[in-house]
GROMACS .gro file of C-alpha atoms in nm:
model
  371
    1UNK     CA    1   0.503   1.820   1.496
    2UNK     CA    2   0.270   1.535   1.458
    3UNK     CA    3   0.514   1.268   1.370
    4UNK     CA    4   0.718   1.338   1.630
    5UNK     CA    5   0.479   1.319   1.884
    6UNK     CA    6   0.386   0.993   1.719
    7UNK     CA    7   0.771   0.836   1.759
    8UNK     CA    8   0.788   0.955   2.074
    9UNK     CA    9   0.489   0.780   2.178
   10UNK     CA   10   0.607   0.477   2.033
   11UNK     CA   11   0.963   0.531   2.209
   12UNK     CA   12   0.738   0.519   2.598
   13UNK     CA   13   0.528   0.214   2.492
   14UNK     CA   14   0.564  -0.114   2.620
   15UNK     CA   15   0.734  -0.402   2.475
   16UNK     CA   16   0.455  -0.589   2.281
   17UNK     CA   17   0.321  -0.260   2.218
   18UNK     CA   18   0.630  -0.125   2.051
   19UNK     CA   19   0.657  -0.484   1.837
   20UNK     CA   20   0.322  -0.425   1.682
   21UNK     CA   21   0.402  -0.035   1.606
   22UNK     CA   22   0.722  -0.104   1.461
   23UNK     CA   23   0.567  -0.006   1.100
   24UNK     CA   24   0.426   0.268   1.212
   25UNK     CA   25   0.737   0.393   1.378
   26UNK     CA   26   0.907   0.319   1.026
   27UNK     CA   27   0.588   0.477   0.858
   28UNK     CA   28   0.693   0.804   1.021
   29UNK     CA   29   0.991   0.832   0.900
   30UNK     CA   30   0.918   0.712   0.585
   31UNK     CA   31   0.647   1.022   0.576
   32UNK     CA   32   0.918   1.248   0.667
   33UNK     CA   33   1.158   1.116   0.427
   34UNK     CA   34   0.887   1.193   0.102
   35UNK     CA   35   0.766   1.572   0.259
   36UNK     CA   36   1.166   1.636   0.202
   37UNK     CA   37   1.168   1.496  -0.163
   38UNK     CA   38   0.865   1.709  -0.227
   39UNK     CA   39   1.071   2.033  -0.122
   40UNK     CA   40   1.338   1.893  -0.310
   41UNK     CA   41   1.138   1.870  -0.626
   42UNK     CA   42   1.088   2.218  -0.641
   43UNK     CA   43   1.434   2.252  -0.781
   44UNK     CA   44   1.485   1.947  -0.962
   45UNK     CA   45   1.571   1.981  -1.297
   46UNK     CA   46   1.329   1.667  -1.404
   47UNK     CA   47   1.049   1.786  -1.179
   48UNK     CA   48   0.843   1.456  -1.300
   49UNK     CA   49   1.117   1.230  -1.191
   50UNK     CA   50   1.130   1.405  -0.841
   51UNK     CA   51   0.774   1.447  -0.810
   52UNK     CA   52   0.760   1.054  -0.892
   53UNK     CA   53   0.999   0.977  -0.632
   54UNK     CA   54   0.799   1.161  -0.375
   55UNK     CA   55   0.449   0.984  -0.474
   56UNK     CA   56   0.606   0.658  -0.471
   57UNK     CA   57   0.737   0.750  -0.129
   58UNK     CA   58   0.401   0.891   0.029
   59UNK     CA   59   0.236   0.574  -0.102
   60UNK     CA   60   0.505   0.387   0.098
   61UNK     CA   61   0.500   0.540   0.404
   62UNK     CA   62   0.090   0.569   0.417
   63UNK     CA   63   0.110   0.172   0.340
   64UNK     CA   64   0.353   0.122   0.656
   65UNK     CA   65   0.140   0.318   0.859
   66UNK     CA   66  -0.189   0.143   0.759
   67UNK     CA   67  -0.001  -0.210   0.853
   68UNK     CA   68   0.141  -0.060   1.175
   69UNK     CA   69  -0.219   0.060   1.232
   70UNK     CA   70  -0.395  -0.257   1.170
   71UNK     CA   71  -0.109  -0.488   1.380
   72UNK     CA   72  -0.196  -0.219   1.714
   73UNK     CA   73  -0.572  -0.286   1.603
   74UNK     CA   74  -0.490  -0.627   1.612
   75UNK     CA   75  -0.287  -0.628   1.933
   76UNK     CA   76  -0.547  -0.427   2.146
   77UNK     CA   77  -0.750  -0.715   2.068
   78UNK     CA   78  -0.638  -0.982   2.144
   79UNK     CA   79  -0.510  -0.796   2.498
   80UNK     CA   80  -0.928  -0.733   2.542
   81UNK     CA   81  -1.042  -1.038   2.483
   82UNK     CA   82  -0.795  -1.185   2.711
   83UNK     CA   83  -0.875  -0.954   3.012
   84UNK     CA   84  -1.251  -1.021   2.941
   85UNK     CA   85  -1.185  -1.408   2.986
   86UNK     CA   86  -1.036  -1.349   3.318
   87UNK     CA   87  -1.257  -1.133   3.483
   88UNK     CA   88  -1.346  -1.372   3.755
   89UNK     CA   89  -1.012  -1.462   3.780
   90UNK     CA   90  -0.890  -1.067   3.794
   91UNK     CA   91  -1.187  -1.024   4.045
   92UNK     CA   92  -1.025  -1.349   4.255
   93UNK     CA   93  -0.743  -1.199   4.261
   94UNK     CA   94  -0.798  -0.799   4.364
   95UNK     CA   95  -0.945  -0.910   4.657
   96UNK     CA   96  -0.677  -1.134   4.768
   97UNK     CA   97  -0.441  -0.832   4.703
   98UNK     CA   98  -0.691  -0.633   4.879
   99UNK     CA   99  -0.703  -0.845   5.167
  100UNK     CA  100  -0.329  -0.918   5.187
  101UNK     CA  101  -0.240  -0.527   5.185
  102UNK     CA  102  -0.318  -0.418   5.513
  103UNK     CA  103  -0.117  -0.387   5.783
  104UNK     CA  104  -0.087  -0.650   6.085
  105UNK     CA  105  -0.268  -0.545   6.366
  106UNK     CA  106  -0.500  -0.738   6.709
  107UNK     CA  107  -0.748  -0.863   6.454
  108UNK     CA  108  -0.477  -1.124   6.402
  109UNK     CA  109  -0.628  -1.253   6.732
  110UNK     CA  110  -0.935  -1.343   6.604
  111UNK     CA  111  -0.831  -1.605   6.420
  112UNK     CA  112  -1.080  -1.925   6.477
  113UNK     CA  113  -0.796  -2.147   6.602
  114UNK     CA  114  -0.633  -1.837   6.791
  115UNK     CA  115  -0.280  -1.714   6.735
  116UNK     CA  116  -0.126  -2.045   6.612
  117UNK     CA  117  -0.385  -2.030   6.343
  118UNK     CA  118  -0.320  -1.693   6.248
  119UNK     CA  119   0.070  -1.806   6.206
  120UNK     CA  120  -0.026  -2.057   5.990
  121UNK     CA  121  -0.309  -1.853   5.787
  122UNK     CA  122   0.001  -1.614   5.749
  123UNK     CA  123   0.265  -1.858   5.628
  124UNK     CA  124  -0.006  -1.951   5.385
  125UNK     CA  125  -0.053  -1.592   5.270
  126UNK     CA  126   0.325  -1.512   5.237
  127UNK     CA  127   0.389  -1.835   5.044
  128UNK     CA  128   0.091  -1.751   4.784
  129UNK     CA  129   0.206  -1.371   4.795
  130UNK     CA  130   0.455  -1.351   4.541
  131UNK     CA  131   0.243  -1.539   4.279
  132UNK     CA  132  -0.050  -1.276   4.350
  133UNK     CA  133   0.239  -1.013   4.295
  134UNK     CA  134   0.321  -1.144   3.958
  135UNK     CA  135  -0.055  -1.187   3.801
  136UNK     CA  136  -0.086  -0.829   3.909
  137UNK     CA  137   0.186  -0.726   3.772
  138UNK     CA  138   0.087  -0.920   3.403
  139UNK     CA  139  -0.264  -0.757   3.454
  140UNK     CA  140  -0.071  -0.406   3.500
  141UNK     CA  141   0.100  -0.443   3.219
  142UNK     CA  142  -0.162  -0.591   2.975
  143UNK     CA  143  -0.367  -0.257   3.087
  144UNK     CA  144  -0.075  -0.048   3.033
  145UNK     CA  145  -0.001  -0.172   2.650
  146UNK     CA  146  -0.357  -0.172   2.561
  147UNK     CA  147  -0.366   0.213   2.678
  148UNK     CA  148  -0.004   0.261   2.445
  149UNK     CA  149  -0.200   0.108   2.177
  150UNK     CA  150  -0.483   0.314   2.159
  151UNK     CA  151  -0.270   0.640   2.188
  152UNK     CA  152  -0.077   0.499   1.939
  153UNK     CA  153  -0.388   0.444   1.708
  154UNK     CA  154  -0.535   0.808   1.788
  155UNK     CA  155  -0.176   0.992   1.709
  156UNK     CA  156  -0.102   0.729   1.421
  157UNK     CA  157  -0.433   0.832   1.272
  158UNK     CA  158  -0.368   1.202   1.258
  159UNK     CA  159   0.005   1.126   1.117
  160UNK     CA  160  -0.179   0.924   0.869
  161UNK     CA  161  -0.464   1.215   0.766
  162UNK     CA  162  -0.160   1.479   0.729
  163UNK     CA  163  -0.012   1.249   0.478
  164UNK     CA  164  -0.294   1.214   0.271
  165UNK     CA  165  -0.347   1.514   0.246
  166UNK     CA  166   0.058   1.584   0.118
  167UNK     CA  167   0.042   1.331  -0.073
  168UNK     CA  168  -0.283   1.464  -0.289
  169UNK     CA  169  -0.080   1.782  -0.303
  170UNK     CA  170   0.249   1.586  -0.469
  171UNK     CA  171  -0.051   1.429  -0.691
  172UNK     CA  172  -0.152   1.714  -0.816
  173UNK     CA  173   0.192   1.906  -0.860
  174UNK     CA  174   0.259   1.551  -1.076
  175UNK     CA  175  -0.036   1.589  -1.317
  176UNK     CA  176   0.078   1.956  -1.379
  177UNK     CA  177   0.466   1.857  -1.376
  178UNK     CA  178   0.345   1.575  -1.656
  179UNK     CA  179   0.092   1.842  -1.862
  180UNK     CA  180   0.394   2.101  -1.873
  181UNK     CA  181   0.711   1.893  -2.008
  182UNK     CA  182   0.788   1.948  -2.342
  183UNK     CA  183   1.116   1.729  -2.374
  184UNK     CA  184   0.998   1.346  -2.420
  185UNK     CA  185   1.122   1.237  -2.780
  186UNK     CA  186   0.811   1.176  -2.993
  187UNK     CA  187   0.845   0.835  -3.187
  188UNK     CA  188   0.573   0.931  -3.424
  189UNK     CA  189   0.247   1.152  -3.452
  190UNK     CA  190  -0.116   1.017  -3.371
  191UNK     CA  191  -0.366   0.979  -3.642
  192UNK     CA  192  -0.663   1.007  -3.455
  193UNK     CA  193  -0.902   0.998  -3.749
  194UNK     CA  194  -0.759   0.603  -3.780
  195UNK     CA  195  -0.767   0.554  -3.397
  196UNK     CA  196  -1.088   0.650  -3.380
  197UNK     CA  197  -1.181   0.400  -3.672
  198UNK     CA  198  -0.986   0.155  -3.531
  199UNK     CA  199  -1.173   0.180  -3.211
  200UNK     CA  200  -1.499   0.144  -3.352
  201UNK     CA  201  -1.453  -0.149  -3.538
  202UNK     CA  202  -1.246  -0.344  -3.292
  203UNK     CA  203  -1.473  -0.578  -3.094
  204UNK     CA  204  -1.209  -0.744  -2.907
  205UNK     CA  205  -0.851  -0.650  -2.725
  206UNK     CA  206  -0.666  -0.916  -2.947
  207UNK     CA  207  -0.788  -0.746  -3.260
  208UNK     CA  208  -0.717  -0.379  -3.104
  209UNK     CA  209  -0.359  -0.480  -3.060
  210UNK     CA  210  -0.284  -0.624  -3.391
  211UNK     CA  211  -0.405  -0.304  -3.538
  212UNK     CA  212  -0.188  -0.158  -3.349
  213UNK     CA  213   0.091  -0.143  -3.637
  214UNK     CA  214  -0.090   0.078  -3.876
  215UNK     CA  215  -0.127   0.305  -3.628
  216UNK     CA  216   0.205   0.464  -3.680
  217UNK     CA  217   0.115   0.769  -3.884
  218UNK     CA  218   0.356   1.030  -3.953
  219UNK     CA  219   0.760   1.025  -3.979
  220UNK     CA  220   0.916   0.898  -3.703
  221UNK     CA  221   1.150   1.195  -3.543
  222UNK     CA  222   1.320   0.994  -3.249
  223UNK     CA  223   1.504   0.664  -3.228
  224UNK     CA  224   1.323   0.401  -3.044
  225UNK     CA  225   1.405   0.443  -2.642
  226UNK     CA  226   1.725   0.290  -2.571
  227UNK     CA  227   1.830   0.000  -2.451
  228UNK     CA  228   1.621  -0.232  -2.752
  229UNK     CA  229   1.605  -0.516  -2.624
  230UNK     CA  230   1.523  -0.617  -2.268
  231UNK     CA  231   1.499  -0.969  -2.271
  232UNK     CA  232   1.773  -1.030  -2.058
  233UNK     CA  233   1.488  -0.854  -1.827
  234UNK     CA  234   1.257  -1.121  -1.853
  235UNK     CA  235   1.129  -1.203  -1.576
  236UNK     CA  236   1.282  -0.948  -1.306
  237UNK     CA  237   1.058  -0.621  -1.450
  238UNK     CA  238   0.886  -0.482  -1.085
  239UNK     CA  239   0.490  -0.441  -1.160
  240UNK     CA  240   0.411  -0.121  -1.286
  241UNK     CA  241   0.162  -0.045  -0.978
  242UNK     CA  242   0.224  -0.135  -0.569
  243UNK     CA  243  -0.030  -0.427  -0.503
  244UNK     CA  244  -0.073  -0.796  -0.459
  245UNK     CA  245  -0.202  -1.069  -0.724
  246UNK     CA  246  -0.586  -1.081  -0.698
  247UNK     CA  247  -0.632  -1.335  -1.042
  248UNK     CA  248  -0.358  -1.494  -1.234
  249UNK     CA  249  -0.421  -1.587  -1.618
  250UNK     CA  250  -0.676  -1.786  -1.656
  251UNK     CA  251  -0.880  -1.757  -1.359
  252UNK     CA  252  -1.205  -1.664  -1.416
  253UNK     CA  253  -1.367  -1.329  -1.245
  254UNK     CA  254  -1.720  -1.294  -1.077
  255UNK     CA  255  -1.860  -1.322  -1.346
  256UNK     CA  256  -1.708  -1.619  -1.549
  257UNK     CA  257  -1.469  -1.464  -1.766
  258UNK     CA  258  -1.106  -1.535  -1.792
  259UNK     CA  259  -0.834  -1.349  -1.949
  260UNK     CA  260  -0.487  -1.367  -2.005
  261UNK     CA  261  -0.333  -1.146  -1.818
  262UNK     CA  262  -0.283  -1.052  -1.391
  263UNK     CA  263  -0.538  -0.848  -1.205
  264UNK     CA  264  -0.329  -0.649  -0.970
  265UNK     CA  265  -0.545  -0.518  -0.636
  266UNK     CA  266  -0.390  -0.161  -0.533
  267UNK     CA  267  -0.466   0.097  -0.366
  268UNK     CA  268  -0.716   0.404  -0.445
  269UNK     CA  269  -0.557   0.649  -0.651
  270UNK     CA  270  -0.198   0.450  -0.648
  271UNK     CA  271   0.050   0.574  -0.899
  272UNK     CA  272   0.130   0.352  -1.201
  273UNK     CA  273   0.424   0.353  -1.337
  274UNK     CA  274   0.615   0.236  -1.701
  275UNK     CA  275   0.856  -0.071  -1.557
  276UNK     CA  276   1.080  -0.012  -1.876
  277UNK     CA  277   1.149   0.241  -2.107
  278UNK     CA  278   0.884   0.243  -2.380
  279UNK     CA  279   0.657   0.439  -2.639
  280UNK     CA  280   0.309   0.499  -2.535
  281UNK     CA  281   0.126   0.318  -2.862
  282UNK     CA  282  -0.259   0.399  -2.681
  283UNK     CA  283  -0.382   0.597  -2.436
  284UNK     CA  284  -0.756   0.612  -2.335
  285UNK     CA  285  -1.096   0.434  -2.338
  286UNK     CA  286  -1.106   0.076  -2.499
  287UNK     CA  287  -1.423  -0.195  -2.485
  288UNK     CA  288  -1.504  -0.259  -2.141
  289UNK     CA  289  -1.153  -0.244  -2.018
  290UNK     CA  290  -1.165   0.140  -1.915
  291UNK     CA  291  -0.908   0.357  -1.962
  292UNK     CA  292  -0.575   0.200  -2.152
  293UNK     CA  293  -0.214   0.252  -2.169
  294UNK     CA  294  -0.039   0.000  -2.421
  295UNK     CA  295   0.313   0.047  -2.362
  296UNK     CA  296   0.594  -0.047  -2.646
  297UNK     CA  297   0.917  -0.138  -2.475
  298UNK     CA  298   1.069  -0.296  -2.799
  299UNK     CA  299   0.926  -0.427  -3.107
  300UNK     CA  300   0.675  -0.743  -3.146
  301UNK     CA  301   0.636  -0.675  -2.694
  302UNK     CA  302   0.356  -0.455  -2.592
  303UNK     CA  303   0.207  -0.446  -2.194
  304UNK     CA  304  -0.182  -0.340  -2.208
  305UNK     CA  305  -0.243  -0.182  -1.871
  306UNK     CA  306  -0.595  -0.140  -1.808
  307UNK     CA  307  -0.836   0.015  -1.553
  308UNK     CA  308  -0.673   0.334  -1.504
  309UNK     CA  309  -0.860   0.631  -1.382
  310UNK     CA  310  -0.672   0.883  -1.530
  311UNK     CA  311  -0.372   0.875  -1.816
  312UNK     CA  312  -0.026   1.027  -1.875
  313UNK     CA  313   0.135   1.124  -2.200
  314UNK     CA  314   0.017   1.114  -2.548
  315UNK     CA  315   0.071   0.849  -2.820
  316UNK     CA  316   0.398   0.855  -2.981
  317UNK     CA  317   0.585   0.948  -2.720
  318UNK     CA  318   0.892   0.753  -2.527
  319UNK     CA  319   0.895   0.746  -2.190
  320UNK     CA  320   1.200   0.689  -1.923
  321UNK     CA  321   1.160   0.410  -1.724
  322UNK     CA  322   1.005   0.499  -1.403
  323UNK     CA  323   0.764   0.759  -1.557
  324UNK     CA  324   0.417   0.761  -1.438
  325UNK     CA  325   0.190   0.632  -1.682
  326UNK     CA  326  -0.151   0.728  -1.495
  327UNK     CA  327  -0.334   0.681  -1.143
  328UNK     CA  328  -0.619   0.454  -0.997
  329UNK     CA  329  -0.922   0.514  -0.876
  330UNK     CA  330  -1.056   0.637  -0.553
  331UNK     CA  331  -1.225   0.313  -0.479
  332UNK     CA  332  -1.551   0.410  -0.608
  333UNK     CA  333  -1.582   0.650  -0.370
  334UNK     CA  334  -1.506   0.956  -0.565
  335UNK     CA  335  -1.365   1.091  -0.223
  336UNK     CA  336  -0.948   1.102  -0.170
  337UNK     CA  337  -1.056   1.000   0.213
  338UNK     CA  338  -1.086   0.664   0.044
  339UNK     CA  339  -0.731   0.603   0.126
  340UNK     CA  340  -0.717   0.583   0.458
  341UNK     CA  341  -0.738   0.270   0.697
  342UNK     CA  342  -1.082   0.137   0.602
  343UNK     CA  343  -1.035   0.149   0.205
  344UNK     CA  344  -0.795  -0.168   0.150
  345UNK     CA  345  -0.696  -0.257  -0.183
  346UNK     CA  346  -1.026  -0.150  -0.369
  347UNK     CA  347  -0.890  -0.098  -0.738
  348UNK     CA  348  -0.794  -0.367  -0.959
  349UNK     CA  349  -0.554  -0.322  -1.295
  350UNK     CA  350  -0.571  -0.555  -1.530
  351UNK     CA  351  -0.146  -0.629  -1.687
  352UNK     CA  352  -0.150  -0.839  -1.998
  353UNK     CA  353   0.161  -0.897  -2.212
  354UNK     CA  354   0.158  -0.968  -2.591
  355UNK     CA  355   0.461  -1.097  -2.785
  356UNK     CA  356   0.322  -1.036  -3.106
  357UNK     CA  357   0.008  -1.109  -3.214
  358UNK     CA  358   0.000  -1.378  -2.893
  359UNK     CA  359  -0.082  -1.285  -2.498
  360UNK     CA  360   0.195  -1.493  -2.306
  361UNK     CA  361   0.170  -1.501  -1.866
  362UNK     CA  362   0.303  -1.144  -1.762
  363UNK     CA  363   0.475  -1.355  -1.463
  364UNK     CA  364   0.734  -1.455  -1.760
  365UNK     CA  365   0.796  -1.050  -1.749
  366UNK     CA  366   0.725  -0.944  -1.431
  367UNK     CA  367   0.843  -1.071  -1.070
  368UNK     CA  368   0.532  -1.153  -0.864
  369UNK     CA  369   0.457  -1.311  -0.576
  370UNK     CA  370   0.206  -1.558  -0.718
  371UNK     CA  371   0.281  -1.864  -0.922
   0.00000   0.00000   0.00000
């Protein structure tokens, strides 16, 4: 099997090699770990849950690997630009060895100052000897990790395609797991005639969400989700998407605007997530954010999660926390293949938090590493 070949590799390589590997070494496993959740989730009895658990866990393990790929990358290098430097000095010193490895013989008699001189031209060689023997053994093993690192990088690479692809296919079961269930409590029905009006006259995000609270049609047939209030939360909720920071409120974009709210870089096509329990109060296209999910964890607190690709649930209903809530793009690709090592983080979403009618910093919600 592919990973296996791939620890094994890793097991033969040399030290430094094996130090810059060690995520992809963890990556493996990691892989391995999320192909048995998806044969677990077969049988689960809350497939989305499972199916969840295995996404999350492909999206780990390809991460590892791309960092484990990148640090070899790095590594290889760095060990090529070094040996480049010192090619006169490598040259220098192969021809020393060269000339030091043959065996004593009468053309020790030909030594200009006869055979005292050749005594003392071979003091001088066995003194220098053992410092030859050294650089060539540094220059054996610099050429010996920078071969480990580019078999690493060739089996990593396939370990890393094979993934993708199993983790397109956990994807997919996901979308169908999501468009089957049946069993989420509904807190109330959609009105879609006063959605869509509500739409078309809102002109801004702020005025979107405070019409929010008419939306609400219909008798409500489920308590709110449990657990009412999670401000003793504040603060500690994990982001609902893997990424880093890219803008914190306030900062203005490439094009001058600035907004309340984080912009989260992620991956193509990474899984978002609901970080609480909460009602879905929109789902789809709004202004020039792109596709929507406001989220209702408890009353007067919404999180608008913006630039989705594609959208779980319908309005009305309460979701678990952990449930997915949608995916990313495919880093304007429109190809999966985005996802491997040359893609980065090429999709942003947009996290704003309103307490009320008022956007407050998400970082007093969410832990971040920023700020």
């Amino acid at each position: 099997m592919r990973r296996l070949v791939l620890v094994l590799a890793l097991a033969a390589a040399p030290a430094f090699a094996q130090d810059a590997a060690e995520g992809a070494r963890q990556a493996a496993r990691d892989l391995e770990a999320a192909s048995l959740r998806m044969d677990q989730a077969e049988g689960a009895s809350d497939r989305v849950a499972a199916l969840t658990d295995a996404v999350r866990a492909y999206e780990d393990g390809l991460a590892a690997m791309r960092t484990g790929l990148r640090a070899a990358a790095v590594r290889e290098t760095e060990i090529t630009r070094k040996l480049r430097a010192q090619e006169g000095e490598v040259s220098q010193l192969l021809g020393a060895l060269m000339s030091n490895s043959g065996r004593p013989g009468p053309q020790v008699m030909l030594h200009p100052e006869g055979p005292l001189g050749s005594a003392r031209a071979g003091m001088l060689v066995a003194a220098v000897a053992p410092g030859l023997n050294a650089r060539a053994e540094d220059l054996r093993a610099d050429l010996e990790e920078v071969a480990a690192l580019r078999q690493l990088q060739e089996n990593a690479a396939e370990t890393l395609q094979e993934g993708l692809s199993e983790v397109q296919a956990a994807r997919s079961a996901l979308s169908q797991a999501i468009a089957d269930r049946t069993d989420l409590p509904q807190r109330y029905t959609e009105d879609q005639i006063r959605t869509a009006i509500l739409i078309s006259s809102t002109e801004t995000l702020e005025g979107f969400a405070s019409g929010l609270a008419d939306l609400a049609g219909g008798e409500e047939v489920a308590t709110a989700p449990e657990g009412a209030s999670i401000d003793d939360r504040k603060g500690d909720l994990p982001l609902p998407v893997s990424g880093v920071v890219l803008r914190a409120p306030g900062e203005e974009d490439a094009a001058g605007v600035a907004r309340p709210g984080l912009v989260i870089a992620t991956r193509p096509q990474a899984l978002v997530t609901t970080p609480v329990a909460a009602t879905i109060r929109y789902n789809g296209p709004l202004l020039d954010y792109g596709l929507v999910t406001i989220l209702e964890p408890q009353p007067d607190l919404l999180f608008v999660l913006a630039g989705l690709d594609r959208v779980f649930g319908q309005m009305g209903q309460v979701l678990p926390e952990g449930s997915p809530v949608g995916l990313m793009g495919s880093g304007g690709t429109g190809s999966p293949t985005s996802e491997t090592t040359g893609a980065g983080r090429t999709e942003t979403l947009y996290i704003e938090v309103r307490e009320g009618d008022t956007p407050v910093d998400p970082r007093t919600w969410f832990a971040t590493d920023k700020g």
